[in-house]
Coordinates of C-alpha atoms in Angstrom, one line a residue:
M1 CA -20.0 -22.4 -23.5
N2 CA -16.5 -22.9 -22.3
P3 CA -15.0 -20.8 -20.1
Y4 CA -12.0 -21.6 -20.6
P5 CA -9.1 -20.8 -23.1
F6 CA -8.7 -25.3 -24.0
D7 CA -10.7 -28.0 -24.5
F8 CA -11.6 -29.3 -20.8
D9 CA -11.7 -32.6 -20.2
P10 CA -13.6 -33.3 -16.9
K11 CA -11.7 -36.5 -16.1
E12 CA -8.7 -35.0 -16.6
S13 CA -6.3 -33.0 -14.0
F14 CA -7.4 -29.1 -14.9
V15 CA -4.3 -27.6 -13.2
Q16 CA -2.6 -30.1 -15.4
Q17 CA -4.8 -29.3 -19.0
A18 CA -4.6 -25.4 -18.0
S19 CA -0.2 -25.8 -17.8
D20 CA -0.7 -27.9 -20.8
W21 CA -2.0 -24.5 -22.8
I22 CA 0.0 -22.2 -21.2
A23 CA 3.1 -23.5 -22.2
D24 CA 1.6 -23.7 -25.0
V25 CA 0.8 -20.0 -25.4
F26 CA 4.4 -19.7 -24.2
Y27 CA 6.6 -21.9 -26.9
E28 CA 4.1 -21.0 -29.9
R29 CA 1.2 -18.2 -29.6
L30 CA 3.0 -15.6 -27.9
P31 CA 6.0 -15.7 -29.8
E32 CA 4.1 -15.9 -32.8
A33 CA 2.7 -12.9 -32.1
G34 CA 6.3 -11.2 -31.6
F35 CA 7.7 -11.8 -28.2
E36 CA 10.5 -13.3 -27.1
L37 CA 10.8 -17.3 -26.2
R38 CA 12.0 -17.1 -22.7
D39 CA 13.4 -20.6 -20.7
E40 CA 12.9 -18.2 -17.3
Q41 CA 9.0 -18.2 -18.0
I42 CA 8.9 -21.4 -19.0
Y43 CA 10.4 -22.8 -15.8
M44 CA 7.7 -20.3 -13.3
A45 CA 5.2 -21.5 -15.4
F46 CA 6.4 -25.5 -14.8
Q47 CA 6.9 -24.5 -10.7
L48 CA 3.7 -22.6 -10.9
E49 CA 1.9 -25.8 -11.7
R50 CA 2.9 -27.5 -8.5
A51 CA 1.5 -24.8 -6.1
Y52 CA -1.7 -24.5 -8.1
N53 CA -2.5 -28.5 -7.5
E54 CA -1.4 -28.9 -4.4
K55 CA -2.7 -25.4 -2.9
K56 CA 0.3 -24.0 -1.5
T57 CA 1.7 -21.0 -0.8
I58 CA 4.8 -20.0 -3.4
F59 CA 7.8 -17.9 -3.0
A60 CA 8.7 -16.8 -7.1
E61 CA 11.8 -14.9 -7.2
A62 CA 12.3 -13.4 -10.7
G63 CA 14.3 -11.4 -11.6
V64 CA 13.6 -7.9 -13.8
G65 CA 12.4 -8.9 -17.2
T66 CA 11.2 -12.9 -16.7
G67 CA 7.9 -12.2 -18.1
K68 CA 6.5 -13.3 -14.1
T69 CA 3.0 -11.2 -14.7
F70 CA 1.7 -13.5 -17.6
V71 CA 2.7 -16.5 -15.9
Y72 CA 1.2 -15.8 -12.6
L73 CA -2.1 -14.2 -14.7
L74 CA -2.8 -17.2 -16.9
Y75 CA -2.1 -19.1 -13.7
A76 CA -5.1 -16.7 -11.9
I77 CA -8.1 -16.1 -14.7
N78 CA -8.2 -20.2 -16.0
Y79 CA -8.2 -21.0 -11.9
A80 CA -10.8 -18.3 -11.0
R81 CA -13.2 -19.9 -14.4
Y82 CA -12.6 -23.4 -12.9
T83 CA -13.7 -22.6 -9.4
R84 CA -15.8 -19.9 -10.5
K85 CA -14.4 -17.5 -7.5
P86 CA -12.2 -14.2 -8.7
A87 CA -8.5 -14.4 -8.2
I88 CA -7.1 -11.5 -6.3
I89 CA -3.6 -9.8 -7.3
A90 CA -2.4 -7.2 -4.5
C91 CA 0.0 -4.7 -6.0
A92 CA 2.7 -3.0 -3.5
D93 CA 0.4 0.4 -3.6
E94 CA -2.3 1.8 -5.7
S95 CA -0.1 3.2 -8.3
L96 CA 0.8 -0.1 -9.5
I97 CA -2.7 -1.2 -9.8
E98 CA -3.4 1.1 -12.5
Q99 CA -0.5 -0.2 -14.4
L100 CA -1.8 -3.7 -14.4
V101 CA -4.8 -2.6 -16.6
K102 CA -3.7 0.2 -18.5
P103 CA -4.4 0.1 -22.1
E104 CA -0.4 -0.9 -22.6
G105 CA -0.8 -3.4 -19.8
D106 CA -0.3 -7.0 -19.0
I107 CA -3.9 -8.4 -19.1
A108 CA -4.4 -6.0 -22.9
K109 CA -1.5 -7.6 -24.1
L110 CA -3.1 -11.1 -23.0
A111 CA -6.2 -10.4 -24.3
Q112 CA -5.6 -9.2 -26.9
H113 CA -2.7 -11.8 -28.6
L114 CA -4.4 -14.9 -27.0
G115 CA -8.3 -13.4 -28.4
L116 CA -8.9 -14.3 -24.7
T117 CA -12.0 -11.5 -22.5
I118 CA -10.5 -10.5 -18.9
D119 CA -12.5 -9.6 -16.7
A120 CA -10.3 -7.9 -14.2
R121 CA -11.8 -4.6 -12.0
L122 CA -10.4 -2.5 -9.6
G123 CA -11.0 -3.0 -6.2
K124 CA -9.0 0.4 -4.7
S125 CA -8.5 1.6 -0.9
M126 CA -11.0 3.7 0.8
N127 CA -8.7 6.7 1.0
Q128 CA -9.1 7.2 -3.1
Y129 CA -12.8 7.9 -2.3
I130 CA -14.4 11.2 -1.8
C131 CA -16.5 11.1 1.4
L132 CA -19.1 13.0 1.0
N133 CA -19.3 14.1 4.7
K134 CA -15.5 15.5 4.4
L135 CA -16.4 17.0 1.1
D136 CA -19.7 19.5 2.8
E137 CA -17.0 20.6 5.9
A138 CA -14.0 20.9 2.9
R139 CA -16.8 23.4 1.0
A140 CA -17.6 25.1 4.0
G141 CA -13.4 25.6 4.7
F142 CA -11.3 28.5 4.3
E143 CA -8.8 26.8 1.8
D144 CA -9.7 25.8 -2.0
M145 CA -13.2 26.4 -1.0
E146 CA -13.8 26.9 -5.0
L147 CA -11.6 23.6 -5.6
Y148 CA -13.7 22.0 -3.6
E149 CA -17.0 23.0 -5.1
D150 CA -15.7 22.3 -8.5
M151 CA -15.7 18.8 -7.0
Y152 CA -19.0 18.9 -5.4
K153 CA -20.5 19.8 -8.7
S154 CA -18.9 17.3 -10.4
L155 CA -20.7 14.5 -8.6
P156 CA -23.1 12.4 -10.3
D157 CA -27.0 13.8 -10.0
F158 CA -27.9 10.5 -8.4
V159 CA -25.8 11.2 -5.2
N160 CA -27.7 14.6 -3.6
N161 CA -31.3 13.5 -5.2
P162 CA -33.2 12.4 -3.0
G163 CA -35.3 10.1 -5.2
T164 CA -34.6 6.6 -6.2
M165 CA -31.4 5.5 -7.8
K166 CA -32.4 4.7 -11.8
A167 CA -29.5 4.2 -12.9
F168 CA -26.0 4.4 -11.0
Y169 CA -22.6 3.8 -11.3
P170 CA -19.3 3.7 -9.5
Y171 CA -17.4 7.7 -9.2
G172 CA -15.7 9.5 -7.2
N173 CA -11.5 7.7 -7.1
R174 CA -8.7 9.8 -7.2
K175 CA -7.7 9.0 -10.5
D176 CA -10.6 11.1 -11.4
Y177 CA -9.4 13.6 -9.6
A178 CA -5.5 13.9 -11.1
H179 CA -4.9 17.1 -10.9
L180 CA -5.5 17.4 -7.4
T181 CA -2.3 17.9 -5.0
D182 CA -2.1 15.2 -2.3
E183 CA -2.8 17.1 0.4
Q184 CA -5.8 18.9 -1.5
W185 CA -6.9 15.5 -2.2
E186 CA -7.0 14.7 1.6
G187 CA -9.3 17.4 2.8
A188 CA -12.3 16.0 0.9
A189 CA -11.1 11.9 0.7
W190 CA -12.4 9.1 3.4
D191 CA -10.1 8.4 6.4
V192 CA -10.0 6.2 8.7
F193 CA -11.8 8.3 11.3
Q194 CA -15.5 8.6 9.1
D195 CA -18.0 6.3 10.8
C196 CA -19.4 4.8 8.0
L197 CA -22.0 2.3 9.4
V198 CA -24.1 5.3 10.5
C199 CA -23.9 7.6 7.4
N200 CA -27.4 8.5 5.9
R201 CA -25.5 8.3 2.3
R202 CA -23.1 5.5 2.6
H203 CA -25.4 3.6 -0.1
R204 CA -25.0 6.6 -2.4
C205 CA -20.7 6.9 -1.7
G206 CA -18.8 6.2 -4.3
Q207 CA -16.7 3.5 -1.9
T208 CA -19.8 1.7 -2.2
L209 CA -20.7 1.7 -5.7
S210 CA -17.5 0.8 -6.3
R211 CA -17.8 -1.9 -4.1
E212 CA -20.6 -3.8 -5.5
H213 CA -19.1 -3.5 -9.4
Y214 CA -15.4 -5.1 -8.8
R215 CA -17.4 -8.1 -6.4
K216 CA -18.8 -9.4 -10.0
A217 CA -15.9 -9.6 -11.3
A218 CA -15.3 -13.0 -12.9
D219 CA -11.9 -13.7 -13.5
I220 CA -9.4 -11.0 -11.5
I221 CA -10.1 -8.1 -8.8
I222 CA -7.1 -6.2 -8.6
C223 CA -6.4 -4.0 -5.4
S224 CA -3.9 -2.9 -3.3
H225 CA -1.8 -4.7 -0.2
D226 CA -3.1 -2.3 2.7
F227 CA -6.5 -3.2 1.1
Y228 CA -5.9 -7.0 0.7
M229 CA -4.8 -6.9 4.8
E230 CA -7.9 -4.8 5.7
H231 CA -10.1 -7.2 4.3
V232 CA -8.3 -9.9 6.1
W233 CA -8.4 -7.9 9.7
T234 CA -11.9 -6.8 9.0
Y235 CA -13.8 -9.6 7.9
E236 CA -15.5 -11.5 11.2
A237 CA -16.4 -7.8 12.2
R238 CA -17.6 -7.3 8.9
K239 CA -19.7 -10.3 8.1
R240 CA -20.6 -9.1 12.4
E241 CA -22.5 -6.0 12.2
G242 CA -24.5 -7.3 8.9
Q243 CA -22.4 -5.9 6.0
M244 CA -20.1 -7.8 3.1
P245 CA -16.4 -8.4 3.4
L246 CA -14.3 -6.1 1.9
L247 CA -13.3 -9.2 -1.0
P248 CA -15.3 -11.5 -2.0
E249 CA -14.5 -15.3 -1.7
H250 CA -11.8 -16.2 -4.0
S251 CA -10.1 -19.0 -5.6
S252 CA -5.9 -17.6 -5.6
V253 CA -3.3 -14.5 -4.2
V254 CA -1.3 -13.2 -6.0
F255 CA 1.0 -11.1 -3.8
D256 CA 3.3 -8.9 -6.2
E257 CA 6.1 -7.6 -5.1
G258 CA 5.5 -9.7 -2.0
H259 CA 8.2 -8.9 0.2
L260 CA 6.4 -5.5 0.7
L261 CA 3.5 -7.7 2.6
E262 CA 4.4 -7.5 6.0
T263 CA 4.4 -3.5 6.4
A264 CA 1.3 -3.6 4.8
A265 CA -0.2 -6.7 7.5
Q266 CA 1.1 -4.3 10.2
K267 CA -0.4 -1.2 8.9
A268 CA -3.7 -3.1 8.5
L269 CA -3.6 -4.2 12.6
T270 CA -2.7 -0.7 14.1
Y271 CA -5.0 1.1 16.0
K272 CA -6.0 4.9 15.7
L273 CA -6.9 7.1 18.6
K274 CA -8.7 10.8 18.3
H275 CA -9.9 13.1 20.8
H276 CA -12.0 14.1 18.5
V277 CA -13.6 11.1 17.3
F278 CA -13.7 9.7 20.6
E279 CA -15.8 12.8 21.8
S280 CA -18.5 12.7 18.2
I281 CA -18.9 8.8 19.3
I282 CA -19.9 9.0 22.9
T283 CA -22.3 12.2 22.4
R284 CA -24.2 10.5 20.6
L285 CA -25.7 9.0 24.0
L286 CA -26.7 12.5 25.1
Q287 CA -29.2 11.8 22.6
G288 CA -31.8 10.1 24.6
E289 CA -32.9 10.7 27.1
I290 CA -30.4 9.4 29.5
R291 CA -29.8 8.8 33.7
E292 CA -27.6 11.7 35.4
E293 CA -25.3 9.5 36.6
L294 CA -24.5 9.1 32.9
A295 CA -24.3 12.5 31.4
V296 CA -21.8 12.9 33.8
T297 CA -19.9 10.2 33.2
I298 CA -19.5 11.2 29.2
D299 CA -18.6 14.4 30.5
Q300 CA -15.7 13.7 32.8
A301 CA -14.5 10.9 29.8
I302 CA -14.5 14.2 27.5
E303 CA -12.2 16.1 29.7
Q304 CA -10.3 13.9 30.7
S305 CA -9.6 12.5 26.9
E306 CA -9.0 16.1 25.8
Y307 CA -6.3 16.4 28.4
L308 CA -4.5 13.2 27.5
F309 CA -3.9 14.0 24.2
Q310 CA -3.1 17.4 24.7
L311 CA -0.8 15.2 27.3
L312 CA 0.5 12.9 24.5
A313 CA 1.3 16.2 21.9
E314 CA 3.4 17.2 25.5
S315 CA 5.3 14.2 25.7
S316 CA 6.0 13.4 21.9
R317 CA 8.9 14.4 20.5
A318 CA 9.5 15.3 16.2
V319 CA 12.0 12.4 14.4
A320 CA 13.7 13.7 11.7
A321 CA 12.7 12.6 8.0
S322 CA 9.3 11.0 9.5
H323 CA 6.1 12.0 9.8
R324 CA 5.9 10.1 13.3
K325 CA 6.6 11.5 16.5
E326 CA 8.2 9.5 19.3
V327 CA 6.4 8.9 21.9
V328 CA 8.2 9.1 25.6
M329 CA 6.5 7.2 28.0
S330 CA 6.3 9.1 31.4
D331 CA 4.8 8.2 34.9
E332 CA 2.5 10.9 35.1
L333 CA 1.5 9.7 30.8
L334 CA 0.9 6.4 32.2
R335 CA -1.4 8.0 35.6
E336 CA -3.5 10.1 32.6
V337 CA -3.6 6.5 30.4
N338 CA -5.2 4.5 33.6
K339 CA -7.6 7.4 34.3
F340 CA -9.4 7.3 30.9
G341 CA -9.6 3.3 31.0
A342 CA -11.2 4.2 34.2
V343 CA -14.1 6.6 33.3
L344 CA -14.8 4.4 29.5
S345 CA -15.0 1.6 32.2
A346 CA -17.6 3.9 34.4
I347 CA -19.3 4.0 31.5
E348 CA -19.6 0.4 30.1
E349 CA -20.9 -0.3 33.7
E350 CA -24.0 2.8 33.0
L351 CA -24.4 2.2 29.8
V352 CA -25.5 -1.9 31.0
F353 CA -28.0 -0.7 33.4
E354 CA -29.6 2.2 30.9
S355 CA -29.8 -0.2 28.2
G356 CA -32.3 -2.0 30.2
M357 CA -34.3 1.0 30.2
F358 CA -34.5 1.2 26.2
T359 CA -33.6 4.6 26.4
I360 CA -31.0 4.6 23.9
E361 CA -31.7 3.7 20.5
P362 CA -30.0 0.3 19.9
Y363 CA -28.0 1.0 17.1
Q364 CA -26.1 4.2 18.1
L365 CA -25.7 2.4 21.8
T366 CA -23.6 -1.1 19.6
I367 CA -21.4 1.8 18.0
V368 CA -20.9 3.7 20.6
E369 CA -19.8 -0.1 23.0
E370 CA -18.0 -1.1 20.2
H371 CA -15.6 2.1 20.1
I372 CA -15.1 1.8 23.8
E373 CA -14.5 -1.6 23.6
M374 CA -11.6 -0.6 21.0
L375 CA -9.8 2.3 22.8
Q376 CA -9.8 0.0 25.9
L377 CA -8.0 -2.8 23.8
A378 CA -5.5 -0.2 22.6
L379 CA -4.7 1.3 25.9
N380 CA -3.8 -1.8 27.5
L381 CA -1.7 -2.3 25.0
F382 CA -0.3 1.1 24.8
K383 CA 1.0 0.3 28.5
Q384 CA 2.7 -2.5 27.7
P385 CA 4.5 -1.9 25.0
R386 CA 7.1 -4.6 24.6
G387 CA 5.0 -6.5 21.6
L388 CA 4.2 -2.9 20.1
I389 CA 5.3 0.1 18.3
S390 CA 3.5 3.1 18.9
W391 CA 3.8 7.0 18.3
V392 CA 2.0 10.1 17.3
E393 CA 0.9 11.6 14.2
E394 CA -0.6 15.7 14.0
D395 CA -2.5 17.5 11.5
H396 CA -4.2 20.1 11.4
E397 CA -7.3 17.7 13.2
G398 CA -5.1 17.2 15.6
I399 CA -3.1 14.5 17.7
T400 CA -3.5 10.8 16.8
L401 CA -2.3 7.7 18.5
V402 CA -1.1 5.3 16.4
I403 CA -0.2 1.4 18.0
M404 CA 0.8 -1.2 15.6
P405 CA 1.6 -4.5 16.3
K406 CA 5.4 -5.3 16.1
L407 CA 4.7 -9.6 14.8
V408 CA 2.0 -10.2 13.1
K409 CA 3.0 -13.5 11.6
E410 CA 0.1 -15.2 14.3
I411 CA -2.9 -13.1 12.3
L412 CA -1.6 -14.3 9.1
S413 CA -0.9 -17.6 10.0
E414 CA -4.2 -18.5 11.4
R415 CA -6.3 -15.5 8.9
V416 CA -4.5 -16.0 5.4
F417 CA -2.3 -18.8 5.0
S418 CA -4.1 -21.5 6.4
K419 CA -6.7 -21.7 3.6
N420 CA -6.9 -24.3 1.2
M421 CA -6.0 -22.1 -1.8
P422 CA -2.7 -21.4 -3.9
I423 CA -1.0 -18.5 -3.1
V424 CA 2.0 -16.7 -5.1
F425 CA 4.4 -14.0 -3.5
S426 CA 5.8 -12.8 -6.8
S427 CA 8.3 -9.8 -6.6
A428 CA 13.0 -9.6 -7.5
T429 CA 13.8 -9.7 -4.0
L430 CA 12.5 -12.5 -1.5
S431 CA 15.7 -14.1 -0.3
V432 CA 17.7 -13.2 1.7
G433 CA 21.6 -14.6 0.7
G434 CA 19.4 -17.6 -1.1
S435 CA 17.6 -18.5 1.3
F436 CA 13.8 -17.5 1.8
N437 CA 13.6 -18.5 5.5
F438 CA 13.6 -14.5 6.5
I439 CA 10.5 -14.0 4.9
A440 CA 9.0 -17.1 5.5
D441 CA 9.2 -16.5 9.2
S442 CA 8.1 -13.0 9.6
L443 CA 5.2 -13.6 7.9
G444 CA 4.2 -17.1 9.9
V445 CA 4.5 -19.4 6.7
Q446 CA 4.7 -23.0 8.2
D447 CA 5.1 -24.9 4.7
A448 CA 6.6 -23.1 0.8
L449 CA 7.5 -24.2 -2.3
S450 CA 10.1 -21.8 -3.4
F451 CA 12.3 -21.0 -6.6
S452 CA 14.2 -18.3 -8.0
V453 CA 15.6 -17.0 -12.0
A454 CA 17.7 -14.4 -12.5
S455 CA 16.8 -11.7 -14.8
P456 CA 17.6 -12.7 -18.7
Y457 CA 19.4 -9.0 -19.9
D458 CA 22.3 -8.4 -20.5
Y459 CA 23.4 -5.8 -17.8
E460 CA 27.0 -5.7 -18.9
Q461 CA 26.3 -4.2 -21.7
Q462 CA 23.4 -1.9 -21.4
M463 CA 24.0 -0.8 -17.3
E464 CA 25.9 1.7 -16.3
A465 CA 26.6 2.8 -12.5
S466 CA 28.2 5.4 -10.8
F467 CA 28.5 6.9 -7.4
A468 CA 29.8 10.1 -5.6
I469 CA 30.6 10.0 -1.5
T470 CA 28.9 13.1 -0.6
E471 CA 26.0 14.5 1.4
E472 CA 26.9 18.2 0.2
L473 CA 23.6 20.0 -1.4
A474 CA 25.9 21.9 -3.7
L475 CA 28.2 19.4 -5.5
K476 CA 24.6 16.5 -5.9
H477 CA 22.9 19.4 -7.9
K478 CA 26.5 19.5 -9.8
L479 CA 26.5 16.4 -10.5
T480 CA 22.8 15.8 -10.9
L481 CA 23.1 18.4 -13.6
E482 CA 26.4 16.9 -15.6
R483 CA 23.9 13.4 -15.2
L484 CA 20.8 14.3 -16.6
Q485 CA 22.6 16.1 -20.1
K486 CA 24.4 13.1 -20.5
S487 CA 20.7 11.6 -20.6
E488 CA 19.8 14.4 -21.9
G489 CA 16.5 14.5 -18.8
R490 CA 14.6 11.3 -19.3
A491 CA 15.5 10.5 -16.2
L492 CA 13.7 8.9 -12.6
I493 CA 15.1 10.7 -9.3
L494 CA 14.4 8.5 -6.2
F495 CA 14.2 10.4 -2.7
N496 CA 14.2 8.5 0.6
S497 CA 11.7 10.9 2.3
K498 CA 9.3 13.9 1.7
E499 CA 11.7 16.5 2.9
E500 CA 14.1 15.6 1.0
L501 CA 11.9 15.7 -2.0
Q502 CA 10.7 19.0 -0.9
Q503 CA 13.9 20.2 -0.2
F504 CA 15.3 19.2 -4.5
K505 CA 12.3 20.8 -5.6
T506 CA 12.8 24.3 -3.7
D507 CA 16.3 24.2 -4.8
T508 CA 15.8 24.1 -8.2
A509 CA 13.4 26.7 -8.4
G510 CA 16.4 28.0 -7.9
I511 CA 19.6 26.7 -10.1
S512 CA 18.9 27.6 -13.9
G513 CA 20.1 24.9 -15.0
Y514 CA 17.4 23.0 -14.3
S515 CA 15.1 25.3 -16.3
Q516 CA 15.6 23.2 -19.6
Y517 CA 14.0 20.0 -18.0
R518 CA 10.4 19.8 -17.0
F519 CA 10.3 18.0 -13.6
L520 CA 7.0 15.8 -12.8
F521 CA 6.8 16.0 -8.3
E522 CA 5.7 13.6 -6.7
G523 CA 2.5 14.7 -4.2
T524 CA 2.0 17.2 -7.0
S525 CA -1.1 14.9 -8.5
E526 CA -2.7 11.7 -8.9
I527 CA 0.9 9.0 -8.8
S528 CA -0.6 6.9 -12.1
H529 CA -1.4 10.7 -13.9
L530 CA 2.1 11.7 -13.4
I531 CA 3.3 8.5 -14.4
S532 CA 1.8 8.9 -17.6
A533 CA 2.8 12.3 -18.0
F534 CA 6.4 11.3 -17.1
Q535 CA 6.4 8.4 -20.0
N536 CA 4.5 10.6 -22.7
D537 CA 6.9 13.8 -22.4
E538 CA 10.5 11.9 -23.3
P539 CA 13.2 14.5 -21.6
S540 CA 11.2 15.0 -18.8
V541 CA 12.8 13.9 -15.0
L542 CA 10.1 12.7 -12.3
C543 CA 10.5 12.9 -8.6
A544 CA 9.4 10.1 -6.1
V545 CA 9.4 8.9 -2.9
T546 CA 7.6 5.9 -3.3
L547 CA 8.5 4.6 -6.8
W548 CA 11.4 2.6 -5.6
E549 CA 9.1 -0.5 -7.0
G550 CA 6.8 -1.3 -9.0
L551 CA 7.2 1.2 -11.7
D552 CA 7.5 -0.1 -14.8
I553 CA 8.6 2.0 -18.1
P554 CA 10.4 0.6 -20.6
G555 CA 12.0 2.9 -23.7
P556 CA 13.9 5.7 -23.6
S557 CA 11.8 7.7 -21.2
L558 CA 13.6 6.3 -18.4
S559 CA 17.6 6.5 -19.2
Q560 CA 18.7 6.7 -15.8
V561 CA 17.8 6.6 -12.0
I562 CA 19.8 8.4 -10.1
M563 CA 19.5 7.6 -6.3
W564 CA 19.7 11.2 -3.9
S565 CA 20.9 9.5 -0.8
L566 CA 20.8 5.3 0.5
P567 CA 17.5 4.2 1.7
F568 CA 18.5 3.7 5.0
P569 CA 15.4 3.9 7.2
P570 CA 14.3 6.5 9.4
N571 CA 14.6 7.0 12.9
D572 CA 11.3 7.0 13.5
P573 CA 9.5 5.1 15.7
V574 CA 9.0 1.8 14.0
F575 CA 12.8 1.2 13.2
A576 CA 13.4 2.7 16.4
A577 CA 11.5 -1.2 17.8
K578 CA 13.4 -3.0 14.9
R579 CA 16.7 -1.8 16.3
R580 CA 15.8 -2.5 20.2
D581 CA 14.7 -6.2 18.9
A582 CA 17.8 -6.6 17.0
E583 CA 21.7 -7.7 18.7
H584 CA 23.2 -5.9 15.8
P585 CA 20.6 -3.0 14.9
F586 CA 22.6 -1.4 11.6
A587 CA 23.8 -4.7 10.6
A588 CA 20.1 -7.0 11.5
V589 CA 17.6 -3.9 10.5
D590 CA 19.5 -0.8 8.5
M591 CA 21.6 -3.2 6.1
P592 CA 19.4 -5.1 5.0
Y593 CA 16.7 -3.2 4.7
M594 CA 18.6 -0.2 2.7
L595 CA 20.1 -2.7 0.2
L596 CA 16.5 -4.4 -0.5
R597 CA 15.1 -1.3 -1.8
L598 CA 18.7 -0.5 -3.6
K599 CA 18.1 -3.3 -5.4
Q600 CA 14.5 -2.7 -6.4
G601 CA 15.2 1.2 -7.8
L602 CA 17.9 -0.5 -9.4
G603 CA 15.5 -3.1 -11.0
R604 CA 13.9 0.5 -12.3
L605 CA 16.1 1.6 -15.0
I606 CA 16.7 -1.5 -17.6
R607 CA 12.7 -3.2 -18.4
G608 CA 13.5 -4.6 -22.2
R609 CA 16.5 -6.2 -23.7
E610 CA 16.6 -3.0 -25.9
D611 CA 16.7 -0.7 -22.8
A612 CA 20.0 0.5 -22.0
G613 CA 20.9 3.7 -19.0
M614 CA 22.8 4.4 -16.2
I615 CA 22.8 4.5 -12.4
T616 CA 23.8 7.1 -10.2
I617 CA 24.3 6.9 -6.2
Y618 CA 24.6 9.2 -3.7
G619 CA 25.7 8.8 -0.3
K620 CA 28.4 9.5 2.3
E621 CA 28.0 6.5 3.9
L622 CA 30.4 4.6 0.7
D623 CA 32.7 6.1 2.4
D624 CA 31.9 3.1 5.1
Q625 CA 34.2 0.6 3.2
Q626 CA 31.4 -2.2 4.6
V627 CA 28.8 -0.3 3.1
M628 CA 30.4 -0.6 -0.1
E629 CA 31.4 -3.6 -0.9
R630 CA 27.4 -4.8 0.6
V631 CA 25.9 -2.0 -2.4
K632 CA 28.6 -3.9 -4.7
G633 CA 27.7 -7.2 -4.2
I634 CA 23.7 -6.6 -5.2
M635 CA 24.6 -4.8 -8.3
P636 CA 24.0 -6.5 -11.8
D637 CA 26.1 -9.1 -12.7
G638 CA 28.9 -7.9 -14.7
V639 CA 28.1 -3.9 -13.5
E640 CA 31.4 -2.2 -11.9
L641 CA 30.7 0.9 -10.0
H642 CA 32.4 3.9 -10.8
R643 CA 33.3 6.8 -9.1
L644 CA 32.2 9.9 -9.8

C-alpha cells in the first residue's frame, strides 16, 4: 500500500515529489475546498523544500495569517512516512499542543479536505499527569480531601487492581480534570521530586501508559518545548538506566514559536535541590544492615542539609512580580555549602567499602549514588556562579534551591543541531532588525537557512490601537470598562504576572460595572478548557498571563486585546543575571524582551481576513520617548497609536 498521498517514483527525489504535491495542494486542492490561495504559503513551501532536501535547520519567520502551520505539517507528515519515523512538533507550552489537535484545528482540516488519515498523538509533559503516590498523600491531607477522593474513584480499575492488566489505556492527564484550579491540580500532579525509578506502581501509571501510546505514532508526535528539551537532557541517562528515552527516534523537528526555545532549554538543564527529597533518598541506605560509621555519617548529612536549607531561606529575599527569591551569597552560606559537600564525599567513600560487603540492595545503592553525584555537581556549580543563575523557591513543602545555566548553546549545538535532520523554527518573531544572528548565536546554530514573509492582512483597516500612560489602578479600570463596552466584552486581557492578574480579579469583584461580563481567569481551570469556554461564549472576557503567544481564536469572540502593562521582564534572578552581563542592560535585555512579547500580544487579535478589533496598551513607561518610538515601530503597517 502506498503510504504517500501521491504516486511515488523511487527513482526520483522524494522531497522533490513531495514538494510538487504540496504545491498542487496550495494551488488547487485547498482553493477548491474554499481556502484562499496565499503567495506567502507557497513561498514558504519552496523554502522548506530546501531544508528537508539538505537536512538543515531553517528559521521560518512568517507573519500571522500566512498559513505556516499547513506548510510545515505537510512536509513533516510526508517526510515521516518516507523515513518511517514520526516527526516532532514542539509547541511553546501545553495549551498550544491542544490547539493543534482540536476538532477545528489545522490537522483536522488537512485530514478532511485532503482525504488524509493523519496519526497525530500528544506527548504531554510529566506534570500533566496524576502521580498516584501524591494523590494518596493528598487524600490523607487536610485540604480538598473530597476532591482528591473523587479523583481517586475516577481512576480505571486496573490502577489499583493487583491482578494482571488485561486491558489498559492512558488516563489521568490534566485535561481530564479541567474543573480543578492549577493549585488543586498541583496537589496530585507529578513533580520533579518524584522518584519514578523506584515506584512500584510505575507500570500502571498514566504517564507511563501515555508514553507507550504516543511512541507508536506513525506521523506526528506533538509536545511542548519543555518536554522536548527534557528528552534531550535525559536521553543518555535514561539509556544508561535501561529506560526508553522520552521520545522515540524521529525524522524532523518543528519548533513552533521557536523564539522561546532558549528558555525551555535552560529550564530542562536546571538542577532542583530539596531537603526532604535528599532525606527520603539517603535514608534508604538505613534499610540494610550497614556499619555504624555509615549510619552516623548519614545522620550528619541530614542535619547539615536541614541547616543549609534553613540558611538558604534566611539568606534569600523576595522579588516583586516573581515567584523566585534572590539568594544573597555570604561567607557563612559558602562555608555551609562546603560542609555539606564534605559530608557527601564522606558518604561516597563509605559506600565504596559498603558495596563490597553486599549489605545494601544494589538497585537502592545505585539510586543513592546517582543522587549524591547530582548534588555534588550542583553544589560545585553553585559555588562558581559566573556562568549560572540560581534562586530559591518556597512552597508548602519547604525551600527549593534552583540552579540554572546561563548559556545552553553548547549542549544544544551538540545534542540537537548536529543531528542530520531537518529542523524548522516557525514564528512571526525570529529576527531582530532583519537579522537572525541573535537567535542563531543564543541557540548554538552554526549553519542555517532563513527567510521572512509578512502577514497578508490589511491591518490599517482591521486594527485600531490605543494607549494610556498610566499605572493608576482606578484610571485603568475606568478605561477598561469603557473599552469593554465598546467591544461588548469579547476581550483578552493580558497580564505581565500572576500578581497583576490576581489583583485585577480581586478588583473586579468590587466594581459593579464588571458584573455584566463573564470573566474567565487563568489558573481557575485547565487552560485549554478555559480557551474553549471563551471561544464558545462570545461576550466573555479571558484574563491570562501565559497567552501572549500562540492563542488562535478567529472571529468575533476575540475582538479586543488589552495589555494591562508593558511586558517588561521582572527583576528576578534570571533577568538580573542577564542584565549584569550586558553593557547596556535596558537596551540589550529589557527592551528586546518587552517588544518581542508585545508583538506576540498584538498577534492575538487579527486571525483572519474578516477579523477586526481593538488593541489597548497601558504603561507608564510610554511617557519615555525612546520606549514610545520603539513601541510605535512594531505596530503593523498603517496602524497608528492613539492616546486615550
